[in-house]
mmCIF file of N, CA and C in Angstrom:
data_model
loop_
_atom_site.group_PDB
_atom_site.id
_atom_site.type_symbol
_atom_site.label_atom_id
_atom_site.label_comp_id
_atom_site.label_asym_id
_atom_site.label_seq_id
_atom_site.Cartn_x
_atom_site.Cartn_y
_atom_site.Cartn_z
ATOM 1 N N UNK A 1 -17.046 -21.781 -89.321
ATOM 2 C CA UNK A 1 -16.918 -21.666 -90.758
ATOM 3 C C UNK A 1 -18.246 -21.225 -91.369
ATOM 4 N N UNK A 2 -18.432 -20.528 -92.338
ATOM 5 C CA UNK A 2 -19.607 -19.917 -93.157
ATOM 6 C C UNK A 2 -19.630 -21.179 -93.709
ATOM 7 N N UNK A 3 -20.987 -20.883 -94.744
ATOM 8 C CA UNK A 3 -21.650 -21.774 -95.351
ATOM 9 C C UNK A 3 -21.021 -22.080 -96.534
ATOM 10 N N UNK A 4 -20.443 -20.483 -97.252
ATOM 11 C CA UNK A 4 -19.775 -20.552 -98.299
ATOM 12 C C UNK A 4 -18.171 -21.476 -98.182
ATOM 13 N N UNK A 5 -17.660 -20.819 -97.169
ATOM 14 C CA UNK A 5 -16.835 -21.814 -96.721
ATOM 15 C C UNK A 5 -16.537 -23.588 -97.032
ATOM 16 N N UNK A 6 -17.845 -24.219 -96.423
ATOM 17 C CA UNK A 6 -18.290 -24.881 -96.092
ATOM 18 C C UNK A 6 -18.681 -25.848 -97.741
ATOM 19 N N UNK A 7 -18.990 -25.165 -98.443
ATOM 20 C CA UNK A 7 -19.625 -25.786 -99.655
ATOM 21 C C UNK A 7 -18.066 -25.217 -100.355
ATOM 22 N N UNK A 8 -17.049 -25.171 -100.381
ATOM 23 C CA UNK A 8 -15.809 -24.430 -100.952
ATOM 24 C C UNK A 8 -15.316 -25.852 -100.889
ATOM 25 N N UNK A 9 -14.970 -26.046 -99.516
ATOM 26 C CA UNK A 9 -14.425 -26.974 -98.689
ATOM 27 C C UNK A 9 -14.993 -28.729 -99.584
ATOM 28 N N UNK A 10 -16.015 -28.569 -99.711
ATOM 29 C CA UNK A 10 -16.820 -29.750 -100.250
ATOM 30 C C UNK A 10 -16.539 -30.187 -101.150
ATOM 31 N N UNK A 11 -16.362 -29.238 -102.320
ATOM 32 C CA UNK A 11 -16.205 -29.283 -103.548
ATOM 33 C C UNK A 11 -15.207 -29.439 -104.165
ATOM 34 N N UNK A 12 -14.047 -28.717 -103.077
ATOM 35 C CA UNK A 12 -12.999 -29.173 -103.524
ATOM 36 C C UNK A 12 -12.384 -30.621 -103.077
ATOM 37 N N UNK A 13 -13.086 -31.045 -102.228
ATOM 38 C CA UNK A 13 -12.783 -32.373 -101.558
ATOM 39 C C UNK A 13 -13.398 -33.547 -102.887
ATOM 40 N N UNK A 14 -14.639 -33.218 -103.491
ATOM 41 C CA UNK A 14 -14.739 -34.144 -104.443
ATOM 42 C C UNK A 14 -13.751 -33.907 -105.571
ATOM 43 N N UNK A 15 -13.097 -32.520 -105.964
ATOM 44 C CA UNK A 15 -12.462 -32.384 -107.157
ATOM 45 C C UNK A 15 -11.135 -33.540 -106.566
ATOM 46 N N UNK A 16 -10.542 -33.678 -105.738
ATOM 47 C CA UNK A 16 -9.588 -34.267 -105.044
ATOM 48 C C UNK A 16 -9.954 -35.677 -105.185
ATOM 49 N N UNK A 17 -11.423 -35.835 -104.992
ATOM 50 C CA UNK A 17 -11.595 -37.379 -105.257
ATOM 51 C C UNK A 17 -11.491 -37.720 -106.441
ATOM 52 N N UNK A 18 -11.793 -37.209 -107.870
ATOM 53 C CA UNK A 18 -11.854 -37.145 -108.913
ATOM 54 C C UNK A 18 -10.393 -37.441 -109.596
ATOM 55 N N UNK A 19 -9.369 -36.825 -109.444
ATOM 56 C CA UNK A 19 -8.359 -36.896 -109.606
ATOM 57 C C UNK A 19 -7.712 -37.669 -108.973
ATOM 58 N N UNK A 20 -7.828 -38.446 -107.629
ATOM 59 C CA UNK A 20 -7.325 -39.612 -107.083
ATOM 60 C C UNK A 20 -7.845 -41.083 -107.714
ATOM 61 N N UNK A 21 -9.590 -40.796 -108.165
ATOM 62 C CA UNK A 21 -10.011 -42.158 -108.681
ATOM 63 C C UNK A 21 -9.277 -41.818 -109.953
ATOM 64 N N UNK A 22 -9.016 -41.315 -110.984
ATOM 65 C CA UNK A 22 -8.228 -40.898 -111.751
ATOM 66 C C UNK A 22 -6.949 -41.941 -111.898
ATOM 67 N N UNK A 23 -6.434 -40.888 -110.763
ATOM 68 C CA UNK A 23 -4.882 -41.543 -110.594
ATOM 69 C C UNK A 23 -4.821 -43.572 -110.253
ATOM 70 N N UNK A 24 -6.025 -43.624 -109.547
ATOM 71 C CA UNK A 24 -6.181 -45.111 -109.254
ATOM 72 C C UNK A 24 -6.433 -45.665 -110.723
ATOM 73 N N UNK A 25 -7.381 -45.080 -111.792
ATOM 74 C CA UNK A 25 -7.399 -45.606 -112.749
ATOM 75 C C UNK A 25 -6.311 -46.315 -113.984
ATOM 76 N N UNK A 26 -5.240 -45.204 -113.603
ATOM 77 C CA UNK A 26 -4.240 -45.350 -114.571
ATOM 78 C C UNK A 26 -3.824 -46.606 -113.736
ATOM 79 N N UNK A 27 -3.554 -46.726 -111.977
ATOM 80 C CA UNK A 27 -2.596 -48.011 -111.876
ATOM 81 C C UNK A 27 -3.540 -49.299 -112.282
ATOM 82 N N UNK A 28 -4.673 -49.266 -112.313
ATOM 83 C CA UNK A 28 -5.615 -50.365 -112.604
ATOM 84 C C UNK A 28 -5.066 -50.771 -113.880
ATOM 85 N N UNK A 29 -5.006 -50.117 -115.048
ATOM 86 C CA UNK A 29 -4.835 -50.266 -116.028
ATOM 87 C C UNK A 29 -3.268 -50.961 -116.573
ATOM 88 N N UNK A 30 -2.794 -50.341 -115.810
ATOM 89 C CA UNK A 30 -0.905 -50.840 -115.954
ATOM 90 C C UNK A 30 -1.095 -52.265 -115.237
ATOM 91 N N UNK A 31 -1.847 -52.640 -114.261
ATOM 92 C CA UNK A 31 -2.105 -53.487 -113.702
ATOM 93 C C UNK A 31 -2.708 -54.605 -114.501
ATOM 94 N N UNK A 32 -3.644 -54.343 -115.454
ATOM 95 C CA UNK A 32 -4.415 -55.318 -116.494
ATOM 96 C C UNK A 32 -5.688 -55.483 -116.488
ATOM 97 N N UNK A 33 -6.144 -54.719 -114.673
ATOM 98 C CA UNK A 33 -7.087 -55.114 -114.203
ATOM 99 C C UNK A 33 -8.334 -54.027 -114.755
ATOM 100 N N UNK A 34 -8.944 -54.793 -116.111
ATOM 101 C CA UNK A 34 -10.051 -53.714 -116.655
ATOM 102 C C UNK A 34 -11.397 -53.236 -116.347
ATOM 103 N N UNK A 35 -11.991 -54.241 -115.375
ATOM 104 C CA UNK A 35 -12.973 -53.895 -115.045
ATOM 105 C C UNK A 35 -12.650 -52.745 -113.450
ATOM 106 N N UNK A 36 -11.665 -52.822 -113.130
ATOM 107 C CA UNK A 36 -11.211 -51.666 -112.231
ATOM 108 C C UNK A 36 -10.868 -50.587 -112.695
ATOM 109 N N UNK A 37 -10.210 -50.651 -113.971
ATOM 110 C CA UNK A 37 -10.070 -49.306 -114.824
ATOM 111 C C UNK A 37 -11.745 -48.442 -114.530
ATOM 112 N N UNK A 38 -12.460 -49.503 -115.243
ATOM 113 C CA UNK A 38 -13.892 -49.033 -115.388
ATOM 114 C C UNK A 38 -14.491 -48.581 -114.446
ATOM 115 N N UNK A 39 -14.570 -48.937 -113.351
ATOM 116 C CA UNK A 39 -14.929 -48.022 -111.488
ATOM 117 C C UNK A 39 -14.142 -47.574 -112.141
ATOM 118 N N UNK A 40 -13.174 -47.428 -111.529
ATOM 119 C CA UNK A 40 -12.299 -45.935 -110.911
ATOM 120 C C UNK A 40 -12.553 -44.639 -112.196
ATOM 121 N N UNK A 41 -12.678 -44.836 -113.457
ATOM 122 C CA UNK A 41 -13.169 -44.129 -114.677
ATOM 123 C C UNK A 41 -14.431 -43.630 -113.980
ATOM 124 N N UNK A 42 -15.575 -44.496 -113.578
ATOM 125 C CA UNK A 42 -16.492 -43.649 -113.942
ATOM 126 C C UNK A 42 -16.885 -43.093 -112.264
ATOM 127 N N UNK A 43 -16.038 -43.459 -111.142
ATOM 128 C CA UNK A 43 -15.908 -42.539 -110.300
ATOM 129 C C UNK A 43 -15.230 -41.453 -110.036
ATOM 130 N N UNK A 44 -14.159 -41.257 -111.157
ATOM 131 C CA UNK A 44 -13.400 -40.309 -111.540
ATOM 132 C C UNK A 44 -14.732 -38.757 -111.831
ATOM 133 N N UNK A 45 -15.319 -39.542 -112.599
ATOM 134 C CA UNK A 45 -16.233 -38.499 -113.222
ATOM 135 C C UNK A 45 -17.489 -38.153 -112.357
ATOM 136 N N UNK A 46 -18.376 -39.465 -111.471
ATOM 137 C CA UNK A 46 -18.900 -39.444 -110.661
ATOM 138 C C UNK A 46 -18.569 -38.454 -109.612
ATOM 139 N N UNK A 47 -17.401 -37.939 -108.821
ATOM 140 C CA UNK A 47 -17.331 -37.424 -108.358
ATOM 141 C C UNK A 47 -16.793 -35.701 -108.551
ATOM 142 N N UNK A 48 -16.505 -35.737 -110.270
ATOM 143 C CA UNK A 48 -16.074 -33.941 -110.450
ATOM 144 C C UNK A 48 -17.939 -33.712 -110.790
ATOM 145 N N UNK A 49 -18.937 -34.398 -111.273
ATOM 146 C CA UNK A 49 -19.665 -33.982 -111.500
ATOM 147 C C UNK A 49 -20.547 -34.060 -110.119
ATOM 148 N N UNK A 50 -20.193 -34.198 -109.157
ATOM 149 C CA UNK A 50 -21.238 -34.192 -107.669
ATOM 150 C C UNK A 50 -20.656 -32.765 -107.589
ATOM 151 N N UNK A 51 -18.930 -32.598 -107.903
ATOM 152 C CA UNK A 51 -18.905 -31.250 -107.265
ATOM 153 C C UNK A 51 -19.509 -30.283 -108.039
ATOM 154 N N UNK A 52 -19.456 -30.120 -109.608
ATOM 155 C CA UNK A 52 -20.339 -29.493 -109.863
ATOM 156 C C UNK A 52 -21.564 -29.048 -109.988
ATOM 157 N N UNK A 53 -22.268 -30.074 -109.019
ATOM 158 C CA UNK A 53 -23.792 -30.115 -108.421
ATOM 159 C C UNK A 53 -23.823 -29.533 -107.335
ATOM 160 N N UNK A 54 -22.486 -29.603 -106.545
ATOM 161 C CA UNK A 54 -22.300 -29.278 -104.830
ATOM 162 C C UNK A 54 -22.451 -27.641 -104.986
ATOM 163 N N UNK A 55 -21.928 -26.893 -106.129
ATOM 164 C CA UNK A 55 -21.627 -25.605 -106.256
ATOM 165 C C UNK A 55 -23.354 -24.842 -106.486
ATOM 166 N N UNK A 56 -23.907 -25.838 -107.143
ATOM 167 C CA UNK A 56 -25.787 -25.187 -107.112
ATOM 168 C C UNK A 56 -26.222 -26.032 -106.143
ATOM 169 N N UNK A 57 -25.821 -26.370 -105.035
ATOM 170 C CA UNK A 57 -26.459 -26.959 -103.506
ATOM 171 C C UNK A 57 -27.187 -27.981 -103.798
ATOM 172 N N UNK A 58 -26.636 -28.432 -104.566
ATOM 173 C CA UNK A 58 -27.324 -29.829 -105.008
ATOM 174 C C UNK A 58 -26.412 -31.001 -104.059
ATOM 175 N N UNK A 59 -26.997 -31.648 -103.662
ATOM 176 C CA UNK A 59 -26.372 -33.369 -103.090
ATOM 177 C C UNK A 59 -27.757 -34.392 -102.834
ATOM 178 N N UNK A 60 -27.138 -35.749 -104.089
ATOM 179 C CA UNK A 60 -27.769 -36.608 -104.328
ATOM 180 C C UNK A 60 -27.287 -37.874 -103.577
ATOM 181 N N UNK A 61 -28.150 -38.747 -102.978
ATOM 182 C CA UNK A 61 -27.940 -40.150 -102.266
ATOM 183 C C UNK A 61 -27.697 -41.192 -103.504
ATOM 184 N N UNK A 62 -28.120 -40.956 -104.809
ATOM 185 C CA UNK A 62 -28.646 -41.805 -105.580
ATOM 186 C C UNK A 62 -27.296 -41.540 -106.967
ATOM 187 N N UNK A 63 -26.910 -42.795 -107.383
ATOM 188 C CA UNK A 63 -25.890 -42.399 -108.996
ATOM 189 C C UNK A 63 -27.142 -41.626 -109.595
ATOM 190 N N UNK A 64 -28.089 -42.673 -109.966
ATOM 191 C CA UNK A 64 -29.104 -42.080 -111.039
ATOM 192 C C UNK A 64 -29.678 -40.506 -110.772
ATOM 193 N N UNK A 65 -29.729 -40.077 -109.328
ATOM 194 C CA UNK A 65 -29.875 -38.612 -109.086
ATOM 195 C C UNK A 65 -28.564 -37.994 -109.589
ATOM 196 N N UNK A 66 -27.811 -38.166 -109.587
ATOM 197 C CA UNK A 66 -26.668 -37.702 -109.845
ATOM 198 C C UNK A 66 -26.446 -37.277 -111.267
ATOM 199 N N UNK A 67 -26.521 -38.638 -112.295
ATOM 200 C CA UNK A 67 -26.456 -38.590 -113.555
ATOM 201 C C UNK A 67 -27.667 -37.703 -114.157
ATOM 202 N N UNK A 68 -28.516 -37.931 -113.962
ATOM 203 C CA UNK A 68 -30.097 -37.391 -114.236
ATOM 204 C C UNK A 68 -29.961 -35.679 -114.047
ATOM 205 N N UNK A 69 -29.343 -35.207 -113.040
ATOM 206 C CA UNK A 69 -29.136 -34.135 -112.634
ATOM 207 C C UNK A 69 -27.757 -33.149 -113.594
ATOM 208 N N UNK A 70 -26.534 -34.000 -113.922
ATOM 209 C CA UNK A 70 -25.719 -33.647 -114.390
ATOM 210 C C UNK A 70 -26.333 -33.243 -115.666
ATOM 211 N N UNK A 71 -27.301 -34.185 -116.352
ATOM 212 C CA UNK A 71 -27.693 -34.257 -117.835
ATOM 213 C C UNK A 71 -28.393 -32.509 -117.812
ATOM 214 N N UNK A 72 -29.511 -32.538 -116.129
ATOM 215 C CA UNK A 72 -30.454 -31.239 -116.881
ATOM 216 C C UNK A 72 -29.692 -30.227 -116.643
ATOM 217 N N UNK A 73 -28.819 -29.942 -114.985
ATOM 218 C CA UNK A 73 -28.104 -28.768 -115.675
ATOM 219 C C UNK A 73 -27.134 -28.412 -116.513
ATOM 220 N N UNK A 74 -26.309 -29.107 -117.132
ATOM 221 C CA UNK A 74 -24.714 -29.091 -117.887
ATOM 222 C C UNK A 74 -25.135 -29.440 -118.948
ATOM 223 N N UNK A 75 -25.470 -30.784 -119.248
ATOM 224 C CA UNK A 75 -24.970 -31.435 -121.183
ATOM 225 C C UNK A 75 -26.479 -30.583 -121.650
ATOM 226 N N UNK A 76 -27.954 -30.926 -121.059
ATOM 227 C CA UNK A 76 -28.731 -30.090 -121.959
ATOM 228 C C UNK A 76 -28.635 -28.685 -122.259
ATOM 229 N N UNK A 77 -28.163 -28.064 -121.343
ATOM 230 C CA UNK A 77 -28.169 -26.643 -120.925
ATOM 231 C C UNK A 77 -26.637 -26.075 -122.152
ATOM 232 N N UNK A 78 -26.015 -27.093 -122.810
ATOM 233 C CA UNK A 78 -24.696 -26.664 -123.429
ATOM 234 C C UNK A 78 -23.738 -26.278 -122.702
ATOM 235 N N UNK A 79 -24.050 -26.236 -121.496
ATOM 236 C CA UNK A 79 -22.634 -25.637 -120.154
ATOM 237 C C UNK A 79 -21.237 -26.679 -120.387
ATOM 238 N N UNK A 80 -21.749 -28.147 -120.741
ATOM 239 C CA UNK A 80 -20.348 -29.129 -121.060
ATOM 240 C C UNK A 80 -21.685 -29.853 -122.498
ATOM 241 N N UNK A 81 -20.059 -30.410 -122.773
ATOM 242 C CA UNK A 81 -20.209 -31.241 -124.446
ATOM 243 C C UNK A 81 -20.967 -32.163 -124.220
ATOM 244 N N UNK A 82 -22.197 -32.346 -125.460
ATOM 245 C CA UNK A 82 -22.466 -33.674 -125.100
ATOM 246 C C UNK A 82 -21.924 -34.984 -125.560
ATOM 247 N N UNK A 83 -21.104 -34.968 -125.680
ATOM 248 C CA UNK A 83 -19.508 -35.765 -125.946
ATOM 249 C C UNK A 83 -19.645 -36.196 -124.512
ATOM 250 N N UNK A 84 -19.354 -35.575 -123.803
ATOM 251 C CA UNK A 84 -18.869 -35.663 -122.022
ATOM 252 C C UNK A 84 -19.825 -36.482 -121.419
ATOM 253 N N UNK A 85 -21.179 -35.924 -121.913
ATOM 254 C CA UNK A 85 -22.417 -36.533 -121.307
ATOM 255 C C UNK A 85 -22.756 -38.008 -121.377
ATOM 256 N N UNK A 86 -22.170 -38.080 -122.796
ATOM 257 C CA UNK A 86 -22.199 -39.284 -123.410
ATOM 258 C C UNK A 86 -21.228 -40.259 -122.816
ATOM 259 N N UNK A 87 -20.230 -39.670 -122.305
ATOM 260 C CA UNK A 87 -19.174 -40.794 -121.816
ATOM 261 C C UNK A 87 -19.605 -40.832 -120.339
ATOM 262 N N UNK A 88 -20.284 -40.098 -119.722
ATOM 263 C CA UNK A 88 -20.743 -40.511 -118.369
ATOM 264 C C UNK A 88 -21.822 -41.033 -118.559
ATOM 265 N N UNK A 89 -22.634 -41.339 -119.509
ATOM 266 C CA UNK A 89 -23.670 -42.727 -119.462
ATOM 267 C C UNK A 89 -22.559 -44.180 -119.885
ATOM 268 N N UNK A 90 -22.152 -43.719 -120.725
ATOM 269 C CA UNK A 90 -21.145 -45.110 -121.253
ATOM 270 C C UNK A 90 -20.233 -45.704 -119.551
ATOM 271 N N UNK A 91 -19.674 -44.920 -119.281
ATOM 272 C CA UNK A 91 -18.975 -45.364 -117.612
ATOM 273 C C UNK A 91 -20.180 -45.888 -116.718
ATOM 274 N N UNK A 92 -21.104 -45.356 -116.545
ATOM 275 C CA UNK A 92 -22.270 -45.523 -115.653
ATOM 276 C C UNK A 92 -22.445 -47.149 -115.750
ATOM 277 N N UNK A 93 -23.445 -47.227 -117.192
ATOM 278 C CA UNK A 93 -23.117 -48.566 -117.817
ATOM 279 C C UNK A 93 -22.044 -49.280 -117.567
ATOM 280 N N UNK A 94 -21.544 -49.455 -118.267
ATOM 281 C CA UNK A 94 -20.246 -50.238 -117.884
ATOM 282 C C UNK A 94 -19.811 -50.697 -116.524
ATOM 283 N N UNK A 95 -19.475 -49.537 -115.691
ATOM 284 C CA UNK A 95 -19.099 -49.798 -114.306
ATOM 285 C C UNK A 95 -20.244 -50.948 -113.713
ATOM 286 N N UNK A 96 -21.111 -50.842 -113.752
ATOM 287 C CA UNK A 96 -22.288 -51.198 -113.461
ATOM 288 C C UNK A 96 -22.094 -52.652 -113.553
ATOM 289 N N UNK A 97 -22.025 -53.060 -115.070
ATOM 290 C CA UNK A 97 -21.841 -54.415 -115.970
ATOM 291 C C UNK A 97 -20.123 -54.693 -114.839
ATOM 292 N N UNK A 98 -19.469 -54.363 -114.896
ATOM 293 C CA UNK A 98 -17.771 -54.408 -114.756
ATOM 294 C C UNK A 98 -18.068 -55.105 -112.619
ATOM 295 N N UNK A 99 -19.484 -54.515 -112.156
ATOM 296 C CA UNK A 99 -19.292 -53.943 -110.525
ATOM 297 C C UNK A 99 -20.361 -55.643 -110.192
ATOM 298 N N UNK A 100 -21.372 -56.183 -110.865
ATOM 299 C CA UNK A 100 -22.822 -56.525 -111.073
ATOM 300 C C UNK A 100 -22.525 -57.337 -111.880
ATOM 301 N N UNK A 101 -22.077 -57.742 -113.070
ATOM 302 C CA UNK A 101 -22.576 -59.015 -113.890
ATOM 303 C C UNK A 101 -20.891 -59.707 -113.650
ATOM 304 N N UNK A 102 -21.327 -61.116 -113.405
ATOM 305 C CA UNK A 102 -20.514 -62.295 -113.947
ATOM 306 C C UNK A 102 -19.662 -61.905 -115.317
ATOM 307 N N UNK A 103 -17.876 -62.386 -114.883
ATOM 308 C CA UNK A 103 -17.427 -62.609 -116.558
ATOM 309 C C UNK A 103 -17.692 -61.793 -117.725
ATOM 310 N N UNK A 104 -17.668 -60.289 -117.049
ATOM 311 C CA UNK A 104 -17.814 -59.353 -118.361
ATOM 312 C C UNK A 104 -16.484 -58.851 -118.800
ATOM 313 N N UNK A 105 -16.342 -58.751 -119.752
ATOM 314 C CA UNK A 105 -14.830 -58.613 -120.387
ATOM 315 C C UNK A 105 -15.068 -57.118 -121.169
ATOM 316 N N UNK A 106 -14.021 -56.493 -121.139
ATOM 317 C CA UNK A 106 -14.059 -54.832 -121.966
ATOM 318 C C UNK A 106 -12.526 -55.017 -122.640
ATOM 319 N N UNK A 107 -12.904 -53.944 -123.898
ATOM 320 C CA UNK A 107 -11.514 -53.901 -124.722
ATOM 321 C C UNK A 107 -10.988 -52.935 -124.531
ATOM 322 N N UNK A 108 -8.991 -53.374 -124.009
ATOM 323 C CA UNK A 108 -8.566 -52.494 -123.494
ATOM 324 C C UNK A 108 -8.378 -51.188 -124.571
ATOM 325 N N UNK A 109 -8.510 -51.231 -126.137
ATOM 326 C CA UNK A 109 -8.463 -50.308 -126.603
ATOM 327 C C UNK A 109 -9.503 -49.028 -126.103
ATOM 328 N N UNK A 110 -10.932 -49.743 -125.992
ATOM 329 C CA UNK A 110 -11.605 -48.697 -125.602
ATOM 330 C C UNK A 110 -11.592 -48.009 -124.722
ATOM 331 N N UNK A 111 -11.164 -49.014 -123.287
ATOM 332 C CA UNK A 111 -10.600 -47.948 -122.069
ATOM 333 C C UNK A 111 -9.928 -46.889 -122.325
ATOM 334 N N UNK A 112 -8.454 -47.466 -122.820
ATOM 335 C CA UNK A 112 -7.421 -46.275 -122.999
ATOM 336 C C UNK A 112 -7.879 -45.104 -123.767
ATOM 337 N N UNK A 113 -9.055 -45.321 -124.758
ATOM 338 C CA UNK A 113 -9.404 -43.960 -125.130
ATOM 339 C C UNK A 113 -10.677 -43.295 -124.039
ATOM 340 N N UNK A 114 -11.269 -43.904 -123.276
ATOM 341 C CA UNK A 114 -12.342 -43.625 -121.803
ATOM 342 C C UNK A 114 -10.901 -42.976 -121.200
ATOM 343 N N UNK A 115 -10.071 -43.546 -121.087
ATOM 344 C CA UNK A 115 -9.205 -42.901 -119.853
ATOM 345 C C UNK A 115 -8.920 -41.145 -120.596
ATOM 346 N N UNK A 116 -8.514 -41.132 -121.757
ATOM 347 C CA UNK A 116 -7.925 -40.134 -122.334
ATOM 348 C C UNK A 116 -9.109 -38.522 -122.447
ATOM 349 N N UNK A 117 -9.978 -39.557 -122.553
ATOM 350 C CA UNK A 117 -11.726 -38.697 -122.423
ATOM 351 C C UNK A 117 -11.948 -37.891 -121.388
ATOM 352 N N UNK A 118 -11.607 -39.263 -120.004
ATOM 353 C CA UNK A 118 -11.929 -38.647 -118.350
ATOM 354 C C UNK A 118 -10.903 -37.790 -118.613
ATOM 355 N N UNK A 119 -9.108 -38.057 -118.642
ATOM 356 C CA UNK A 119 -8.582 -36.856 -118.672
ATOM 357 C C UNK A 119 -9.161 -35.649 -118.804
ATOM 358 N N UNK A 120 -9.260 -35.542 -119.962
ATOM 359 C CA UNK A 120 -9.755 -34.035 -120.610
ATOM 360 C C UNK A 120 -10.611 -33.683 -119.809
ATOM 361 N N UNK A 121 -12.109 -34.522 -119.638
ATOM 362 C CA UNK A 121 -13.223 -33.641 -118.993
ATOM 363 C C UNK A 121 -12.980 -32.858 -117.633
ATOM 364 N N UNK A 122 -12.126 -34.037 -117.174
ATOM 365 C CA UNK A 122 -11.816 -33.680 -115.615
ATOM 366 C C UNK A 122 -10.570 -32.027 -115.899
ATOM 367 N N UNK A 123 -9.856 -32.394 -116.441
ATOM 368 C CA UNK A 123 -8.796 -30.685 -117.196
ATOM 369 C C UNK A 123 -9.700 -29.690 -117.599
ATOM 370 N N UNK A 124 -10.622 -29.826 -118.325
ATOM 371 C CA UNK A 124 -11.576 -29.053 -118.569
ATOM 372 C C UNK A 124 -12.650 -28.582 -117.732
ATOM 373 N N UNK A 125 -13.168 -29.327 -117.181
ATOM 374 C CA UNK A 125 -14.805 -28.848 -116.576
ATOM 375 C C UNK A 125 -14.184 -28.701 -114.749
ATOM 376 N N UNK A 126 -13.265 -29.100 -114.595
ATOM 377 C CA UNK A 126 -12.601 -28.846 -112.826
ATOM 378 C C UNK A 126 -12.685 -26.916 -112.609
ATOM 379 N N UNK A 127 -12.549 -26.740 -114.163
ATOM 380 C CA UNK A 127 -11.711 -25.010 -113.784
ATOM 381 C C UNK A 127 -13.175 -24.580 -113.923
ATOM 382 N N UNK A 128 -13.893 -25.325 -115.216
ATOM 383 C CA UNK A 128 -15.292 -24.520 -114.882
ATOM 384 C C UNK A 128 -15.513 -24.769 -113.453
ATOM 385 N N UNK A 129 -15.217 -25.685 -112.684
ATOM 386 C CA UNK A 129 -16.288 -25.440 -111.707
ATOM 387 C C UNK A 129 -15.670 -24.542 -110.554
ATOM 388 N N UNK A 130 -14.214 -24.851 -110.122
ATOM 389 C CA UNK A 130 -13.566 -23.576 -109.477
ATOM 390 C C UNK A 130 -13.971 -21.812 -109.696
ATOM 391 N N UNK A 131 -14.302 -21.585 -111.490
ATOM 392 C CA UNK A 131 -14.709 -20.680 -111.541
ATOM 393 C C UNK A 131 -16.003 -20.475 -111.238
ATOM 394 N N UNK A 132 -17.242 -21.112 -111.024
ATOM 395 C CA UNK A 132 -18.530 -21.431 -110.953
ATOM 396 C C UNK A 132 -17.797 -21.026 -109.180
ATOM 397 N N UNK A 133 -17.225 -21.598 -108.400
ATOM 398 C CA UNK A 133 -16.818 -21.206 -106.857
ATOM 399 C C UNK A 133 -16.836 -19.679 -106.912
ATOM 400 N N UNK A 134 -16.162 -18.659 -107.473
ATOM 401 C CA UNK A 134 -16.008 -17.361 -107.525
ATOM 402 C C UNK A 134 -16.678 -16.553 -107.899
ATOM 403 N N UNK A 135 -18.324 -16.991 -108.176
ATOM 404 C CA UNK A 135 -19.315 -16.079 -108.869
ATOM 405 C C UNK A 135 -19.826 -15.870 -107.736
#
């Protein structure tokens, strides 16, 4: 397999993860279980935005490389909203609090609008990055 291949292959394997933590999110939620909403939310996003790092040969060991990285090329650069940017620090957080602290409680109103958010970004910024594959 080529290289291009190879990084094709990658990327689309995280877009796949993205949309599965996704799909896990919604049963979390029907489930009640909110601080699982919250992972699977912000690995939803965690992982469309590795692939759109994977596509400029970027791969980070670290969330904070990850996030840090998403911010300089995409939300500063205007490539995605900083709406978007903003909800992948808010998930980061959270998950974090939801993964790490004792007895933290979240309101399910706010999820359901986090969930409706990841939707979109992930509908939106997946095709940027498929098209970002074809340049």
């Amino acid at each position: 397999m080529t290289k291009d291949r190879n990084m094709k292959d990658l990327v689309y394997h995280w877009l796949g993860r993205a949309v599965e933590s996704l799909e896990s999110a919604r049963s979390e939620l029907d489930a009640g279980r909110l601080a699982y909403v919250v992972n699977r939310l912000y690995y939803a996003l965690f992982y469309l935005v590795t692939a759109a790092l994977a596509v400029k040969g970027e791969n980070h060991g670290k969330h904070s490389a990850v996030r840090s990285s998403f911010h300089r090329e995409y939300v500063r650069t205007g490539k995605v909203d900083k709406t978007f940017g903003k909800l992948y620090d808010e998930l980061f957080h959270a998950r974090h609090q939801g993964d790490y602290m004792p007895m933290v409680t979240f309101d399910e109103t706010v999820i359901r609008q986090q969930l409706q958010d990841v939707e979109k970004f992930i509908s939106e910024f997946s095709g940027k990055i498929k098209q970002m594959l074809e340049m």
